[in-house]
Coordinates of C-alpha atoms and ligand atoms in Angstrom, one line a residue:
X650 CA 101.4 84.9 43.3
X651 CA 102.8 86.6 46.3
X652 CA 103.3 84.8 49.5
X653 CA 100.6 86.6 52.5
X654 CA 102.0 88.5 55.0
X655 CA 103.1 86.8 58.1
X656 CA 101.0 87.1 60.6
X657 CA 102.1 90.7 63.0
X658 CA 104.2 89.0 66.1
X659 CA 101.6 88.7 69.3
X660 CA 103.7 90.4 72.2
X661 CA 104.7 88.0 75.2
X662 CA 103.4 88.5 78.8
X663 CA 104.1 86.2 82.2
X664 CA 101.4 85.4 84.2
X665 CA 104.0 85.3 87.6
X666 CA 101.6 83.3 89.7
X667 CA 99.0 80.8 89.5
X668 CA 95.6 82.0 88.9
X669 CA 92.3 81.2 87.4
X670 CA 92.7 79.4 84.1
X671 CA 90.0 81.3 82.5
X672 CA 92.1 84.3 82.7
X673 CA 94.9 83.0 81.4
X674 CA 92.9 81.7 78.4
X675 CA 91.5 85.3 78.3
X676 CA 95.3 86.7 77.8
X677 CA 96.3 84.0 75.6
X678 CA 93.7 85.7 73.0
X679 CA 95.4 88.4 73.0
X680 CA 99.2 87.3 73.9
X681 CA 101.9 85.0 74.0
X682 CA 101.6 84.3 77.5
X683 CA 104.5 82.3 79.7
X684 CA 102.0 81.4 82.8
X685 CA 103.1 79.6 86.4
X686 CA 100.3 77.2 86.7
X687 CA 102.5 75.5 89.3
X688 CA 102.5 78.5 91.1
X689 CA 106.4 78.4 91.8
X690 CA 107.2 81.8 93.7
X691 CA 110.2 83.2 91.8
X692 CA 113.1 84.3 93.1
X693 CA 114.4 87.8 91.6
X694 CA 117.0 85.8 88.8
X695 CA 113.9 84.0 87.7
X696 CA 111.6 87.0 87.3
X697 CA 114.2 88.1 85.5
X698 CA 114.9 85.4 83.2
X699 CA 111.2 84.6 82.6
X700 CA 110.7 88.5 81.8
X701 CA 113.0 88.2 78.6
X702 CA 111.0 89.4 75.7
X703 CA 108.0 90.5 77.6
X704 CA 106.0 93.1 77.2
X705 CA 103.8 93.0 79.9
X706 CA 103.3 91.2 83.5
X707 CA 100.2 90.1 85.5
X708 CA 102.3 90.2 88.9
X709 CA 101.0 90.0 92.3
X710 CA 102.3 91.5 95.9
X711 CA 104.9 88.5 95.7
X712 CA 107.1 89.7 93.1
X713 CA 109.5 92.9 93.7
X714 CA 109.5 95.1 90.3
X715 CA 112.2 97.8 91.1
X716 CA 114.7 99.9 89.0
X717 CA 117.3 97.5 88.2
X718 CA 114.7 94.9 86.9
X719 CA 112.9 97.3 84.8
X720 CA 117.1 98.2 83.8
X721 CA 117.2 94.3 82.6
X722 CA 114.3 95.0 80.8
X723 CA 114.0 97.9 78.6
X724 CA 110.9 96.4 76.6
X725 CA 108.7 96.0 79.8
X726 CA 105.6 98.4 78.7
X727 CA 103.4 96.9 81.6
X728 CA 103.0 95.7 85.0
X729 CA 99.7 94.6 86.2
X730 CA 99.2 93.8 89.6
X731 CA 96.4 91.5 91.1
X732 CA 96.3 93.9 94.4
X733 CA 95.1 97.1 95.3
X734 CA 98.3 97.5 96.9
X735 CA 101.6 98.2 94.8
X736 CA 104.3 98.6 97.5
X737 CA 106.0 95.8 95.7
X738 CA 106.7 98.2 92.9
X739 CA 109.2 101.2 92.4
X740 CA 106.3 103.5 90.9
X741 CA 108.5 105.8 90.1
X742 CA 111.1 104.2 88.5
X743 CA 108.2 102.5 86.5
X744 CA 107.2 106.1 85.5
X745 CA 110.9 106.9 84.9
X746 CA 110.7 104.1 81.7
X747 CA 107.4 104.6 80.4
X748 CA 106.2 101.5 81.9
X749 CA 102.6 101.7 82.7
X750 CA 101.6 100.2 86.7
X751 CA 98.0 99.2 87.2
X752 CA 96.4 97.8 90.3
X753 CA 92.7 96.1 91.1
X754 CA 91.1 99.2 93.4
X755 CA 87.6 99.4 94.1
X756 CA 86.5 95.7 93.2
X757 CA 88.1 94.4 96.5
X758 CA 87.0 96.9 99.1
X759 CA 83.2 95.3 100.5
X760 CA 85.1 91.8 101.0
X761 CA 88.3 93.5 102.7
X762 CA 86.2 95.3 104.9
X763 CA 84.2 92.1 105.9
X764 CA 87.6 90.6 106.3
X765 CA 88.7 93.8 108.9
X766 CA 85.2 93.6 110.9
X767 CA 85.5 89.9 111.4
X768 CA 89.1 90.2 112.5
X769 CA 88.3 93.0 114.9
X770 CA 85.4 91.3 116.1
X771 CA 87.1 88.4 116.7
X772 CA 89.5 89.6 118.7
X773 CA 87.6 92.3 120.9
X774 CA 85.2 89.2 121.5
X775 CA 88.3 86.5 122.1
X776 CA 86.5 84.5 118.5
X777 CA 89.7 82.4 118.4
X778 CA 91.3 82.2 121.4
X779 CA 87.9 80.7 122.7
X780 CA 88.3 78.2 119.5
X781 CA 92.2 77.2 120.5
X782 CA 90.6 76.4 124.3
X783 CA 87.8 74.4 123.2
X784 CA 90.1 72.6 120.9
X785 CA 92.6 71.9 123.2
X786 CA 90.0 70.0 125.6
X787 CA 90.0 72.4 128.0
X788 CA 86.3 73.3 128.4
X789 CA 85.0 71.9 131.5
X790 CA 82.3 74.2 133.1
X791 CA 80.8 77.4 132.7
X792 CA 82.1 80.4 134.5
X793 CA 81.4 83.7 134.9
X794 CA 84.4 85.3 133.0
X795 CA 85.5 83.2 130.8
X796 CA 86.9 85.0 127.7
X797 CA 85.0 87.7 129.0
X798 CA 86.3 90.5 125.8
X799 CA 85.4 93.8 125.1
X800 CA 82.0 95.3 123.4
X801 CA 82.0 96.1 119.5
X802 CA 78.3 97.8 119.4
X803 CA 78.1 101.2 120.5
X804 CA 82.5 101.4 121.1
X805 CA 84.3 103.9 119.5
X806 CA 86.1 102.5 116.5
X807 CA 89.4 104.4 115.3
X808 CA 90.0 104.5 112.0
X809 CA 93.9 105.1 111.0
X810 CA 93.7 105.3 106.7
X811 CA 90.4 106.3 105.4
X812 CA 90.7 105.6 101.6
X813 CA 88.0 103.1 100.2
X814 CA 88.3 100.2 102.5
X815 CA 88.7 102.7 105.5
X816 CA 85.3 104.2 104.8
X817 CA 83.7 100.9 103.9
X818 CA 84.5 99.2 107.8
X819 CA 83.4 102.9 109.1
X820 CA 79.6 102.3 107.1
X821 CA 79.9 99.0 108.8
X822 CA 80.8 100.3 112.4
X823 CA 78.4 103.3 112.7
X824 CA 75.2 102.1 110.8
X825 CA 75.1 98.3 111.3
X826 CA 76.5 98.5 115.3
X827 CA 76.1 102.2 116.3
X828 CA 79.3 102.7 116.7
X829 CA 81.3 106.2 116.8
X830 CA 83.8 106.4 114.5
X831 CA 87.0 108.7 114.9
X832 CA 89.9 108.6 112.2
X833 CA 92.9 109.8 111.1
X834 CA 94.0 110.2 107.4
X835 CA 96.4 112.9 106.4
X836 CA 93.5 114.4 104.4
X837 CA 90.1 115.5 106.2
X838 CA 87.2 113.7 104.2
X839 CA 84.0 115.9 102.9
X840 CA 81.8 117.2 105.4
X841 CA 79.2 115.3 103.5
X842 CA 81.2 111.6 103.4
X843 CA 81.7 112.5 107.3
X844 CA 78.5 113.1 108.2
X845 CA 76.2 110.0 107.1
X846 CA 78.9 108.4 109.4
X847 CA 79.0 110.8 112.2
X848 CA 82.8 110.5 111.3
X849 CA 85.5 112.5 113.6
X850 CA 88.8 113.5 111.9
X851 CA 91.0 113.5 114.8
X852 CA 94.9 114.0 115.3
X853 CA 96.8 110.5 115.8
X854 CA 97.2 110.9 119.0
X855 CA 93.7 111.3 119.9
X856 CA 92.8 108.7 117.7
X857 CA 95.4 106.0 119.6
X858 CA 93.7 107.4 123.0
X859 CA 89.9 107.7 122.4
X860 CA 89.6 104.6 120.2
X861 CA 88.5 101.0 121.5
X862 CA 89.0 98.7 118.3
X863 CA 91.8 100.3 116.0
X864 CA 91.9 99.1 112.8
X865 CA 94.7 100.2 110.1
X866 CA 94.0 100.4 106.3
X867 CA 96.7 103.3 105.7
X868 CA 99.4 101.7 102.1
X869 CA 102.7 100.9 102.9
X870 CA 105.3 103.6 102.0
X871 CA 108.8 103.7 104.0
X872 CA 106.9 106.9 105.3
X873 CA 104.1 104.5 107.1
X874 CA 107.1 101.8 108.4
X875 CA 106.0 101.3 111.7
X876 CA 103.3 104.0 112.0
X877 CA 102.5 101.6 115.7
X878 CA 105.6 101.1 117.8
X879 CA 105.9 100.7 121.1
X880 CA 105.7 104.7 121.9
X881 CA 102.2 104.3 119.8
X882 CA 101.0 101.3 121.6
X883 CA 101.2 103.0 125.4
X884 CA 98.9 105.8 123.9
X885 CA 96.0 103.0 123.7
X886 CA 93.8 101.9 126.0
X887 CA 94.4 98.5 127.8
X888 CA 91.3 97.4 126.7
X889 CA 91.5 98.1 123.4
X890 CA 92.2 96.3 119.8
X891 CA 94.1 96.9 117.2
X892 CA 93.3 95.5 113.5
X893 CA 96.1 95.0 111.1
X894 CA 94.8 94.4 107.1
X895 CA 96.7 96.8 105.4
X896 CA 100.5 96.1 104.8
X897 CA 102.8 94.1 107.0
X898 CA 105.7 96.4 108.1
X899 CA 102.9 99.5 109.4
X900 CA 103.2 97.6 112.7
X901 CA 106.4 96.7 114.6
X902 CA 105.6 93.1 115.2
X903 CA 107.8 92.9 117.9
X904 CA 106.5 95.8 119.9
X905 CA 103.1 94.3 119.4
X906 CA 104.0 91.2 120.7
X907 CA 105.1 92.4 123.6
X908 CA 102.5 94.7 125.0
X909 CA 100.1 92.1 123.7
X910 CA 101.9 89.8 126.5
X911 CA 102.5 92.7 129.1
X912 CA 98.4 93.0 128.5
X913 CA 99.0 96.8 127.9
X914 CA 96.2 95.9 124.9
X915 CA 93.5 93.7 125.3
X916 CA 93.9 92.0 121.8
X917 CA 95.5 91.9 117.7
X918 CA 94.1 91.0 114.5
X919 CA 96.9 90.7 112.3
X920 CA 96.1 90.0 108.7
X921 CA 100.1 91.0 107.4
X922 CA 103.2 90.9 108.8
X923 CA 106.6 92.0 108.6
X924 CA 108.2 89.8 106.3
X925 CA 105.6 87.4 105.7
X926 CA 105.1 84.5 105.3
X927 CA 107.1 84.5 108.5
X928 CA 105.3 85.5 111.6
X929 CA 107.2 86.6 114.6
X930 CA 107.6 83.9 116.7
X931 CA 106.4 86.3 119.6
X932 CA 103.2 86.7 117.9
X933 CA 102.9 83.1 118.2
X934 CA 103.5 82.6 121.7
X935 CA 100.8 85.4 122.9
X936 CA 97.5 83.5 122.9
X937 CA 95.4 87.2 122.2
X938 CA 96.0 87.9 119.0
X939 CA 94.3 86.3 115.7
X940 CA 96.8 85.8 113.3
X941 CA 95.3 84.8 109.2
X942 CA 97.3 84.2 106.6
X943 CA 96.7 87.6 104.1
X944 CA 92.9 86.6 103.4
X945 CA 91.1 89.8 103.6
X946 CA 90.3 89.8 100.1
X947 CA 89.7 86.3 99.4
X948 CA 86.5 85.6 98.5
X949 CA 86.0 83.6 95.3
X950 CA 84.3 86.4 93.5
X951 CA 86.1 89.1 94.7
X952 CA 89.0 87.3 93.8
X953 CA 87.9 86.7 90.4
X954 CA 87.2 90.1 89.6
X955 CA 90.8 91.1 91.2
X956 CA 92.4 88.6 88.5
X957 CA 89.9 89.9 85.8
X958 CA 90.6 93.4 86.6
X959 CA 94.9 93.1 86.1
X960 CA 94.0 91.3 83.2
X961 CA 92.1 93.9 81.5
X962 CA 94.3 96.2 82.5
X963 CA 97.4 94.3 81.0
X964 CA 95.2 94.0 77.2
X965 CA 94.5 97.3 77.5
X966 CA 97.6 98.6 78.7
X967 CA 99.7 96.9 75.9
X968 CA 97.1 98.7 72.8
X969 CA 94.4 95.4 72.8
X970 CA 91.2 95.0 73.6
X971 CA 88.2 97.6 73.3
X972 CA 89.8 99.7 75.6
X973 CA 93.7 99.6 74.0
X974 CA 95.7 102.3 75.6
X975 CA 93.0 103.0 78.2
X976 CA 93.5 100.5 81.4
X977 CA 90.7 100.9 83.6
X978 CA 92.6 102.0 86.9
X979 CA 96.2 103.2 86.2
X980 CA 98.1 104.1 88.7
X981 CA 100.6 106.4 86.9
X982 CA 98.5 107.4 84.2
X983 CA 101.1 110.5 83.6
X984 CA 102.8 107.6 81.5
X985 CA 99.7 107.0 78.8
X986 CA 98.9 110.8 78.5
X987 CA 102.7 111.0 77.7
X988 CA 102.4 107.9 75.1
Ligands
8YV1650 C1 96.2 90.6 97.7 C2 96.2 92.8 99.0 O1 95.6 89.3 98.0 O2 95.1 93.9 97.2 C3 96.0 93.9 98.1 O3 96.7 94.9 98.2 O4 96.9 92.9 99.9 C4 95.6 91.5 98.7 O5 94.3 91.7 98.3 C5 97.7 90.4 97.7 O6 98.4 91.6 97.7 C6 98.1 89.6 96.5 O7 98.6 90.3 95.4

């Protein structure tokens, strides 16, 4: 009698960082899977020596996946990542190798939104700064202006980046606190997506002039590196705030810091920062700005479904699953048509 066939070899995936066992467990059904339950960031040789022999990563904004890694890796099919954003990847050179990229779009953009209202609510209304006072044992006595801010109802909110999160904070500005939106996006939305909004396409400019609470969802591309400098910053109003949650890097930190201590804005909310987890130690010193630690889309189930999401993308994207060869939200699907 002839011996059975081995068993066909499972291909290997990494898991990069920690993330919700159940999810791992769902991989390991399908893969070998090399996981980081201690949830050690790796440095660039250790990506590259836990990427041996994988076919596939679940990575996150924390790992850089560029041309000479993919070079080191000529049997990396996949990379997943747990973030709507994929600046931590060289698309192209991804493309380039065949190797499919996938991101988590759509299942993120209600809680990030929430995230950008709260933050720019908190800082046109001095949220946190009131917090630190109260804190620090300095409340005495009432007073007439204290942490007297600026007005969120009925302001005009300026949107720079209209994509899915940018539209989701502009439903949240003009129909829950009647306020006018303006925004800026190098493409003009539908009259009919403007119009339930009563949303403006204005040039930048304009948009840095007329709005009172800016808020920036525009990706991270070396064309976006510091789309708010210091020349930007004079164009606002003094009352004004200006929202960060979209990629640290789209704001020059230090030229924030400073007109938010010259006063030439009223207030920040900073979500991402240049080269974070370091903050600018400016942006520590100025007491009106709210500074979280890249939160906007954690919320437990949001950040389930993120984790869910690159991991049905990596089954799928490596031929498993119900929907082998068909990851729900490519983001260079040139490179499974061409498969
Ligand atoms: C992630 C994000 O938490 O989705 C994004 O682009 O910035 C966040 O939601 C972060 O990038 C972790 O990968």
């Amino acid at each position: 009698m002839s011996e059975p066939p081995p068993p066909p070899s499972r291909l290997a995936v990494l898991v990069a960082r920690a993330v919700f066992p159940e999810v791992v467990e769902r991989l390991r059904k399908h893969f070998e899977v090399d996981d980081n339950p201690a949830d050690t960031i790796l440095s660039a040789a250790e990506l590259s020596e836990r990427l041996r022999g994988k076919a596939g990563v679940f990575s996150t904004g924390s790992e850089r996946i560029d041309a000479a890694l993919l070079d080191a890796h000529p049997q990396l099919r996949a990379v997943c990542n747990m973030a709507v954003g994929y600046n931590n990847i060289d698309v192209a050179a991804c493309t380039a190798r065949g190797v499919v990229v996938t991101n988590t779009p759509d299942v993120l953009t209600e809680t990030t939104a929430d995230f950008g209202f709260a933050l720019m609510m908190s800082a046109a209304r001095r949220i946190a700064e009131g917090e630190h006072f109260l804190r620090r044992g300095e409340w005495k006595r009432w007073s007439y202006d204290m942490f007297v801010g600026a007005d969120v109802h009925g302001a005009t909110l300026g949107i720079l980046g209209m994509g899915r999160i940018g539209q989701a904070i502009a439903r949240r500005g003009a129909l829950g606190f009647a306020m006018k939106v303006i925004y800026h996006n190098r493409s003009r939305l539908p009259a009919e997506a403007e119009a339930p909004l009563g949303a403006r396409w204005v040039d930048k400019a304009t948009l840095l002039r007329e709005a009172d609470h800016l808020v920036l969802v525009v990706p991270y591309s070396a064309e976006s590196h510091h789309t708010i400098g210091a020349a930007e910053l004079a164009l606002m109003k003094p009352t004004a705030t200006l929202t960060n949650i979209a990629r640290g890097g789209i704001v020059d930190d230090a030229a924030l810091a400073a007109a938010l201590h010259e006063r030439r804005i009223a207030a920040a909310g900073l979500d991402v920062f240049e080269g974070e987890p370091s903050v600018h130690p400016a942006l520590l010193e100025v007491p009106n700005v709210v500074l979280t630690p890249h939160i906007a889309s954690a919320s437990v189930p949001t950040r389930r479904a993120m984790a869910e999401l690159a991991a049905g993308n990596l089954i799928a994207a490596l031929g498993c699953g119900p929907q082998a060869g068909r990851p729900p939200s490519p983001v260079n699907p040139e490179v499974l048509r061409a498969r």
